[in-house]
Coordinates of N, CA and C in Angstrom, one line a residue:
M168 N 1.0 -1.0 0.0 CA 0.0 -0.1 -0.1 C 0.8 1.1 0.2
N169 N 0.4 2.2 -0.9 CA 1.1 3.6 -0.7 C 0.4 4.4 -0.1
K170 N 1.3 5.8 -0.2 CA 0.6 6.7 0.2 C -1.1 6.9 -0.1
T171 N -0.9 7.2 -1.4 CA -2.2 7.3 -2.0 C -3.2 6.4 -1.7
E172 N -3.0 5.1 -1.6 CA -3.8 4.4 -1.3 C -4.3 4.1 0.1
L173 N -3.3 4.6 0.9 CA -3.7 5.0 2.3 C -4.4 6.3 2.6
I174 N -4.6 6.8 1.8 CA -5.3 8.2 2.3 C -6.9 7.7 1.4
E175 N -7.0 7.0 0.5 CA -8.0 6.7 0.4 C -8.4 5.5 0.9
A176 N -7.9 4.9 1.6 CA -8.7 3.5 2.5 C -9.2 4.5 3.9
V177 N -8.6 5.3 4.3 CA -8.7 6.0 5.4 C -9.9 7.1 5.5
A178 N -9.7 7.3 4.1 CA -11.0 8.6 3.9 C -12.2 8.0 3.7
T179 N -12.2 6.8 2.8 CA -13.5 6.2 3.1 C -14.1 5.3 4.6
R180 N -13.0 5.3 5.2 CA -13.4 4.8 6.9 C -13.5 5.8 7.6
S181 N -13.4 6.9 7.2 CA -13.6 8.2 8.3 C -14.4 8.8 7.7
N182 N -15.0 8.6 6.5 CA -16.0 9.7 5.8 C -15.9 10.9 5.5
T183 N -14.6 11.3 5.2 CA -14.1 12.4 5.3 C -13.4 12.5 3.5
T184 N -13.3 13.7 3.0 CA -12.7 13.6 1.9 C -11.1 13.5 1.6
K185 N -10.9 13.1 0.5 CA -9.5 12.8 0.2 C -8.8 13.8 0.8
N186 N -8.9 15.1 0.6 CA -8.2 16.1 0.3 C -8.1 16.4 2.0
Q187 N -8.9 16.5 2.5 CA -9.3 16.3 4.1 C -8.0 15.1 4.9
T188 N -8.4 14.2 4.1 CA -7.1 12.8 4.9 C -6.0 13.0 4.9
A189 N -5.6 13.6 3.5 CA -4.3 13.7 3.0 C -3.5 15.1 3.6
A190 N -4.5 16.0 3.9 CA -4.1 16.8 5.2 C -3.9 16.2 6.6
M191 N -4.8 15.7 6.9 CA -4.5 15.3 8.2 C -3.2 14.4 8.5
L192 N -3.3 13.1 7.5 CA -1.9 12.6 7.3 C -0.5 12.9 7.1
N193 N -0.6 14.2 6.4 CA 0.6 15.1 6.1 C 0.6 16.0 7.6
G194 N -0.3 16.2 8.2 CA 0.1 16.7 9.2 C 0.7 15.9 10.5
L195 N 0.3 14.6 10.6 CA 0.5 13.5 11.3 C 2.3 13.2 11.2
L196 N 2.3 13.1 9.9 CA 3.7 12.7 9.5 C 4.5 14.0 9.7
D197 N 4.4 15.0 9.4 CA 5.3 16.4 10.0 C 5.4 16.4 11.6
V198 N 4.4 15.7 12.2 CA 4.5 15.6 13.8 C 5.4 14.8 14.4
I199 N 5.4 13.5 13.5 CA 6.4 12.5 13.8 C 7.3 12.8 13.4
Q200 N 7.9 13.7 12.2 CA 9.2 14.1 11.9 C 9.7 15.3 12.9
N201 N 9.1 16.0 13.1 CA 9.6 17.2 14.3 C 9.8 16.8 15.5
T202 N 9.1 15.6 15.8 CA 9.4 15.3 17.2 C 10.3 14.4 17.2
L203 N 10.8 13.6 16.4 CA 12.0 12.9 16.4 C 13.1 13.5 16.0
A204 N 12.9 14.8 15.3 CA 13.6 15.7 14.8 C 14.6 16.3 16.0
S205 N 13.7 16.5 17.3 CA 13.7 17.2 18.4 C 14.6 16.6 19.7
G206 N 14.6 15.1 19.3 CA 15.3 14.0 19.8 C 14.2 13.1 20.9
N207 N 13.0 13.7 20.7 CA 12.0 12.6 21.4 C 11.7 11.7 20.9
N208 N 11.0 10.7 21.6 CA 10.4 9.5 20.7 C 8.7 9.9 20.5
V209 N 8.5 8.7 19.7 CA 6.8 9.1 19.5 C 6.6 7.5 19.5
Q210 N 5.3 7.4 20.7 CA 4.7 6.3 20.8 C 3.6 6.0 20.8
L211 N 2.9 5.3 19.9 CA 1.4 5.1 19.3 C 1.0 3.4 20.0
V212 N 0.2 3.7 21.3 CA 0.1 2.5 22.1 C -0.9 1.7 20.7
G213 N 0.2 0.1 20.8 CA -0.9 -0.9 20.3 C -0.3 -1.0 18.8
F214 N 0.5 0.1 18.3 CA 1.0 0.3 16.8 C 2.6 0.1 17.1
G215 N 3.0 0.9 17.9 CA 4.6 0.9 17.9 C 5.3 2.2 18.3
T216 N 6.5 2.1 18.4 CA 7.1 3.0 18.9 C 8.5 3.8 17.9
F217 N 8.4 5.3 17.5 CA 9.4 5.6 16.4 C 10.5 6.2 17.6
S218 N 11.8 6.3 17.6 CA 12.7 6.5 18.3 C 14.1 6.8 17.4
I219 N 15.2 7.6 17.7 CA 16.1 7.8 17.5 C 17.5 6.8 18.0
T220 N 17.8 6.3 17.7 CA 19.0 5.8 18.0 C 20.6 6.2 17.4
E221 N 21.7 6.0 17.9 CA 23.0 5.9 17.3 C 23.6 4.9 16.8
R222 N 23.8 5.3 15.5 CA 24.9 3.8 15.1 C 26.5 4.0 14.6
A223 N 26.8 3.3 15.5 CA 28.3 3.4 16.0 C 29.2 3.5 14.5
S224 N 30.3 4.0 14.3 CA 30.9 3.8 13.2 C 31.6 2.6 12.9
R225 N 31.7 2.3 12.1 CA 32.2 0.6 11.5 C 33.0 0.6 10.4
E226 N 33.9 -0.5 10.5 CA 34.9 -0.7 9.2 C 34.2 -1.2 8.2
G227 N 34.2 -0.9 6.7 CA 33.5 -1.2 5.8 C 34.6 -1.6 4.4
R228 N 34.1 -1.8 3.3 CA 34.8 -1.9 2.4 C 33.8 -1.3 1.1
N229 N 34.8 -0.5 0.1 CA 34.4 0.0 -0.7 C 33.9 -1.3 -2.0
P230 N 32.9 -1.4 -2.4 CA 32.5 -2.1 -3.7 C 33.3 -2.5 -4.6
A231 N 33.4 -0.7 -5.3 CA 34.1 -0.8 -6.6 C 35.6 -1.0 -6.4
T232 N 36.2 -0.2 -5.3 CA 37.8 -0.6 -5.5 C 38.0 -1.7 -4.0
G233 N 37.3 -2.3 -3.4 CA 37.9 -3.2 -2.2 C 38.5 -2.8 -1.4
K234 N 38.9 -1.4 -1.2 CA 39.5 -0.5 0.0 C 38.8 -0.6 1.4
S235 N 39.2 -0.9 2.2 CA 38.8 -0.7 3.7 C 38.9 0.9 3.7
M236 N 37.3 1.2 4.5 CA 37.2 2.3 4.7 C 36.3 2.4 6.0
T237 N 36.1 3.7 6.9 CA 35.3 4.0 7.5 C 34.0 4.4 7.7
I238 N 33.2 3.7 7.9 CA 31.6 4.3 7.8 C 31.3 5.0 9.3
P239 N 31.3 6.3 9.1 CA 30.8 7.3 10.4 C 29.7 6.9 10.7
A240 N 29.9 7.2 12.1 CA 28.7 7.2 13.2 C 27.3 8.2 12.5
K241 N 26.2 7.6 12.9 CA 25.0 8.5 12.5 C 23.9 8.1 13.2
K242 N 22.9 8.9 13.2 CA 21.6 8.9 14.0 C 20.8 8.3 13.2
V243 N 19.6 7.1 13.4 CA 18.9 6.8 12.4 C 17.5 6.0 13.4
V244 N 16.5 6.6 12.5 CA 15.2 6.4 12.9 C 14.7 4.7 13.4
R245 N 14.3 4.4 14.1 CA 14.0 2.8 14.5 C 12.6 3.1 14.7
F246 N 12.0 1.6 14.5 CA 10.7 1.6 14.6 C 10.4 0.0 15.4
K247 N 9.7 0.1 16.6 CA 9.4 -1.1 17.2 C 8.3 -1.2 17.2
P248 N 7.6 -2.2 16.7 CA 6.2 -2.6 16.8 C 5.5 -2.7 17.9
G249 N 4.4 -2.3 18.2 CA 3.8 -2.4 19.5 C 3.4 -4.3 19.5
K250 N 2.7 -4.5 20.8 CA 1.9 -5.9 20.5 C 0.8 -6.1 19.6
A251 N 0.0 -5.3 19.5 CA -1.1 -5.5 19.0 C -0.6 -5.5 17.2
L252 N 0.5 -4.4 16.4 CA 0.6 -4.8 15.7 C 1.3 -6.2 15.0
S253 N 2.1 -6.8 16.0 CA 3.1 -7.9 15.8 C 1.8 -9.0 16.2
D254 N 1.0 -9.2 16.7 CA 0.3 -9.9 16.7 C -0.8 -10.3 15.3
S255 N -0.9 -8.8 14.9 CA -1.8 -9.5 13.8 C -0.9 -9.3 12.4
A256 N 0.2 -9.1 12.5 CA 1.3 -9.6 11.5 C 1.5 -10.7 11.4
A257 N 1.4 -11.2 12.7 CA 2.1 -12.8 12.7 C 0.7 -13.7 12.7
A258 N -0.5 -12.7 12.4 CA -2.0 -13.4 12.0 C -1.9 -13.8 10.9
V259 N -1.5 -13.3 10.0 CA -1.5 -13.3 8.5 C -0.8 -14.7 7.8
K260 N -1.6 -15.3 6.9 CA -1.4 -16.3 6.2 C -0.6 -16.1 4.8
P261 N 0.5 -16.6 4.8 CA 1.3 -16.5 3.4 C 0.5 -16.7 2.4
I262 N 0.9 -15.9 1.5 CA 0.2 -16.2 0.2 C 0.9 -17.2 -0.9
P263 N 0.2 -18.3 -1.6 CA 1.0 -19.2 -1.9 C 1.1 -18.8 -3.3
T264 N 2.5 -19.0 -3.6 CA 3.0 -18.9 -4.8 C 2.2 -19.6 -6.1
S265 N 2.2 -18.9 -7.4 CA 1.8 -19.9 -8.5 C 2.8 -21.0 -9.0
K266 N 4.0 -20.6 -8.6 CA 5.0 -22.2 -8.7 C 5.3 -22.6 -7.4
S267 N 4.7 -24.1 -7.8 CA 5.3 -25.0 -6.5 C 6.3 -25.6 -6.9
S268 N 7.0 -26.5 -5.8 CA 7.7 -27.4 -6.2 C 7.8 -28.6 -6.7
K269 N 6.3 -28.8 -6.4 CA 5.5 -30.0 -7.2 C 5.6 -29.8 -8.6
S270 N 5.2 -29.0 -9.2 CA 4.8 -28.5 -10.6 C 6.3 -28.4 -11.3
K271 N 7.3 -28.4 -10.5 CA 8.9 -28.2 -11.2 C 9.2 -29.7 -11.3
A272 N 8.9 -30.5 -10.6 CA 9.3 -31.5 -10.5 C 8.6 -32.4 -11.6
D273 N 7.3 -32.3 -11.8 CA 6.4 -32.8 -12.6 C 7.1 -32.4 -14.3
G274 N 7.6 -30.9 -14.6 CA 7.7 -30.7 -15.7 C 9.1 -31.5 -16.0
K275 N 10.0 -31.9 -15.5 CA 11.0 -32.4 -15.6 C 10.8 -33.7 -16.3
K276 N 11.6 -33.7 -17.5 CA 12.3 -34.9 -18.2 C 13.0 -36.4 -17.6
K277 N 12.4 -37.7 -17.6 CA 13.3 -38.5 -16.8 C 14.2 -39.4 -17.8

């Protein structure tokens, strides 16, 4: 689901226009971004917690040259899903693929 599809789904469920829903979603995203930029966490009970963590510097390798290099430390956004979100995701059944191992075996010549 992309942002446009999310706006459409929320607008339908909340009986608001797409423009109103887009404004609310953009406002929500701005508040989350500004809160994280100020160094604070955003906790949405049942959904999850957005936080800022420090990633330590580490040694890496330039794939083009193979030379060893230091990757500098930086701050990154982390998301820890809440229990309700985790439980909901765990309950999703995998979608069967159209290609199965059985059909591959049947298609081979002996």
